[in-house]
Amino acid sequence: MARKRAAVLISGRGSNMVALIEAATAADYPAEIAVVVSNDPQAKGLDFAKSAGIPTAVVDHKPFGKNREAFERALQSELEKHRIEIVVLAGFMRILTAWFVSQWDGRMINIHPSLLPSFPGLHTHRRAIEEGVKVHGSTVHFVTPALDHGPIVIQAAVPVLPGDDEDSLAARVLRAEHRIYPQAVRWVAEDR
Ligand code: GRF
């Protein structure tokens, strides 16, 4: 079985990246994490990736200022260098241009911490509690030019419990994310 070469793009902690790296150690997993790329040189996730022997790269967005496409061209050449076939956004905190999205049409997925189309954008757990929803969760979707939008691959629902605060709810959602993201990448790598 030829495993698909996946890049995981991060900006921070990288716990979903860890779940993907661990899933990809299984002999029958259809994707390999060929590189982890961060736009932030300080991203914690880089340390874990290195310790796991995964190639890492930093493409810092700051020198590019407001020129998003120039940043993305640098990112794109890093992905090409590693012969990437699937792009997996895992807490990657950059808004992507239509140009970059079109390079990866149908081959780039994102995980968002809400049951889309509810709560796109930031602070999803706080907003879910404020709205009084009883069910919250996470969504893996293909990336389209519209932020936090695009065909849904998988969702996980978790209850919002009495007494939950942002942190307890976030932790419950994160545990669900670590289950569904490896499953979603498996399906995409299998062209399902
Ligand atoms: C996750 O909650 C994910 O849904 C969102 O950013 C968070 C990243 O967490 N896009 P981590 O860096 O994977 O721990």
PDB file of N, CA and C and ligand atoms in Angstrom, residues 10-18 89-93 110-114 125 138-139 170 173-174 177-178, ligand 1:
ATOM      1  N   ILE A  10       0.438  23.528  11.777  1.00  0.00           N
ATOM      2  CA  ILE A  10       0.088  23.925  13.151  1.00  0.00           C
ATOM      3  C   ILE A  10       0.513  25.375  13.406  1.00  0.00           C
ATOM      4  N   SER A  11      -0.018  25.902  14.518  1.00  0.00           N
ATOM      5  CA  SER A  11       0.452  27.208  14.997  1.00  0.00           C
ATOM      6  C   SER A  11       0.783  27.178  16.480  1.00  0.00           C
ATOM      7  N   GLY A  12       0.478  26.071  17.162  1.00  0.00           N
ATOM      8  CA  GLY A  12       0.631  26.099  18.615  1.00  0.00           C
ATOM      9  C   GLY A  12       0.886  24.743  19.236  1.00  0.00           C
ATOM     10  N   ARG A  13      -0.012  24.421  20.172  1.00  0.00           N
ATOM     11  CA  ARG A  13       0.120  23.230  21.031  1.00  0.00           C
ATOM     12  C   ARG A  13       0.280  21.932  20.248  1.00  0.00           C
ATOM     13  N   GLY A  14      -0.549  21.725  19.262  1.00  0.00           N
ATOM     14  CA  GLY A  14      -0.379  20.564  18.390  1.00  0.00           C
ATOM     15  C   GLY A  14      -0.886  19.247  18.949  1.00  0.00           C
ATOM     16  N   SER A  15      -1.909  19.279  19.794  1.00  0.00           N
ATOM     17  CA  SER A  15      -2.374  17.988  20.335  1.00  0.00           C
ATOM     18  C   SER A  15      -3.069  17.150  19.259  1.00  0.00           C
ATOM     19  N   ASN A  16      -3.743  17.788  18.328  1.00  0.00           N
ATOM     20  CA  ASN A  16      -4.320  17.008  17.220  1.00  0.00           C
ATOM     21  C   ASN A  16      -3.214  16.426  16.336  1.00  0.00           C
ATOM     22  N   MET A  17      -2.159  17.203  16.136  1.00  0.00           N
ATOM     23  CA  MET A  17      -0.991  16.705  15.410  1.00  0.00           C
ATOM     24  C   MET A  17      -0.424  15.459  16.079  1.00  0.00           C
ATOM     25  N   VAL A  18      -0.342  15.467  17.415  1.00  0.00           N
ATOM     26  CA  VAL A  18       0.163  14.294  18.150  1.00  0.00           C
ATOM     27  C   VAL A  18      -0.743  13.092  17.869  1.00  0.00           C
ATOM     28  N   LEU A  89      -4.913  20.774   8.329  1.00  0.00           N
ATOM     29  CA  LEU A  89      -4.790  21.948   9.200  1.00  0.00           C
ATOM     30  C   LEU A  89      -5.179  21.549  10.618  1.00  0.00           C
ATOM     31  N   ALA A  90      -4.300  21.761  11.569  1.00  0.00           N
ATOM     32  CA  ALA A  90      -4.558  21.325  12.943  1.00  0.00           C
ATOM     33  C   ALA A  90      -4.193  22.471  13.888  1.00  0.00           C
ATOM     34  N   GLY A  91      -5.144  23.400  14.049  1.00  0.00           N
ATOM     35  CA  GLY A  91      -4.855  24.572  14.857  1.00  0.00           C
ATOM     36  C   GLY A  91      -3.932  25.530  14.126  1.00  0.00           C
ATOM     37  N   PHE A  92      -4.108  25.631  12.805  1.00  0.00           N
ATOM     38  CA  PHE A  92      -3.279  26.522  11.983  1.00  0.00           C
ATOM     39  C   PHE A  92      -4.023  27.855  11.883  1.00  0.00           C
ATOM     40  N   MET A  93      -3.464  28.884  12.511  1.00  0.00           N
ATOM     41  CA  MET A  93      -4.217  30.122  12.745  1.00  0.00           C
ATOM     42  C   MET A  93      -3.943  31.185  11.680  1.00  0.00           C
ATOM     43  N   ASN A 110      -9.649  20.687   7.546  1.00  0.00           N
ATOM     44  CA  ASN A 110      -9.449  21.478   8.758  1.00  0.00           C
ATOM     45  C   ASN A 110     -10.312  20.877   9.858  1.00  0.00           C
ATOM     46  N   ILE A 111      -9.885  21.069  11.106  1.00  0.00           N
ATOM     47  CA  ILE A 111     -10.744  20.699  12.238  1.00  0.00           C
ATOM     48  C   ILE A 111     -11.115  21.972  12.975  1.00  0.00           C
ATOM     49  N   HIS A 112     -12.422  22.087  13.235  1.00  0.00           N
ATOM     50  CA  HIS A 112     -12.941  23.300  13.875  1.00  0.00           C
ATOM     51  C   HIS A 112     -13.716  22.893  15.123  1.00  0.00           C
ATOM     52  N   PRO A 113     -13.492  23.587  16.243  1.00  0.00           N
ATOM     53  CA  PRO A 113     -14.084  23.140  17.512  1.00  0.00           C
ATOM     54  C   PRO A 113     -15.528  23.602  17.723  1.00  0.00           C
ATOM     55  N   SER A 114     -16.401  23.229  16.800  1.00  0.00           N
ATOM     56  CA  SER A 114     -17.848  23.407  16.997  1.00  0.00           C
ATOM     57  C   SER A 114     -18.551  22.489  16.008  1.00  0.00           C
ATOM     58  N   HIS A 125     -16.183  27.663  22.380  1.00  0.00           N
ATOM     59  CA  HIS A 125     -16.684  27.034  23.608  1.00  0.00           C
ATOM     60  C   HIS A 125     -17.408  28.067  24.482  1.00  0.00           C
ATOM     61  N   SER A 138     -17.203  19.079  17.493  1.00  0.00           N
ATOM     62  CA  SER A 138     -16.131  19.432  16.569  1.00  0.00           C
ATOM     63  C   SER A 138     -16.474  18.911  15.175  1.00  0.00           C
ATOM     64  N   THR A 139     -15.908  19.583  14.182  1.00  0.00           N
ATOM     65  CA  THR A 139     -16.192  19.252  12.782  1.00  0.00           C
ATOM     66  C   THR A 139     -14.892  19.181  11.992  1.00  0.00           C
ATOM     67  N   ALA A 170     -13.925  22.732  26.597  1.00  0.00           N
ATOM     68  CA  ALA A 170     -12.850  22.631  25.603  1.00  0.00           C
ATOM     69  C   ALA A 170     -12.130  21.288  25.724  1.00  0.00           C
ATOM     70  N   VAL A 173     -14.256  18.525  24.224  1.00  0.00           N
ATOM     71  CA  VAL A 173     -14.253  18.600  22.751  1.00  0.00           C
ATOM     72  C   VAL A 173     -12.910  18.090  22.209  1.00  0.00           C
ATOM     73  N   LEU A 174     -11.829  18.482  22.870  1.00  0.00           N
ATOM     74  CA  LEU A 174     -10.497  18.101  22.387  1.00  0.00           C
ATOM     75  C   LEU A 174     -10.329  16.581  22.385  1.00  0.00           C
ATOM     76  N   GLU A 177     -11.940  15.376  19.400  1.00  0.00           N
ATOM     77  CA  GLU A 177     -11.169  15.720  18.197  1.00  0.00           C
ATOM     78  C   GLU A 177     -10.068  14.698  17.947  1.00  0.00           C
ATOM     79  N   HIS A 178      -9.445  14.249  19.038  1.00  0.00           N
ATOM     80  CA  HIS A 178      -8.328  13.304  18.877  1.00  0.00           C
ATOM     81  C   HIS A 178      -8.811  11.949  18.340  1.00  0.00           C
TER      82      HIS A 178
HETATM   83  C1  GRF B   1      -8.461  22.531  18.131  1.00  0.00           C
HETATM   84  O1  GRF B   1      -9.490  22.699  19.056  1.00  0.00           O
HETATM   85  C2  GRF B   1      -8.962  22.685  16.733  1.00  0.00           C
HETATM   86  O2  GRF B   1     -10.304  22.362  16.577  1.00  0.00           O
HETATM   87  C3  GRF B   1      -8.789  24.151  16.459  1.00  0.00           C
HETATM   88  O3  GRF B   1      -7.656  24.533  17.152  1.00  0.00           O
HETATM   89  C4  GRF B   1      -7.415  23.634  18.228  1.00  0.00           C
HETATM   90  C5  GRF B   1      -6.036  23.132  18.040  1.00  0.00           C
HETATM   91  O4  GRF B   1      -5.578  22.422  19.154  1.00  0.00           O
HETATM   92  N1  GRF B   1      -8.733  24.401  15.035  1.00  0.00           N
HETATM   93  P1  GRF B   1      -4.218  21.617  19.072  1.00  0.00           P
HETATM   94  O5  GRF B   1      -3.144  22.628  18.670  1.00  0.00           O
HETATM   95  O6  GRF B   1      -4.380  20.541  18.065  1.00  0.00           O
HETATM   96  O7  GRF B   1      -3.986  21.088  20.456  1.00  0.00           O
END
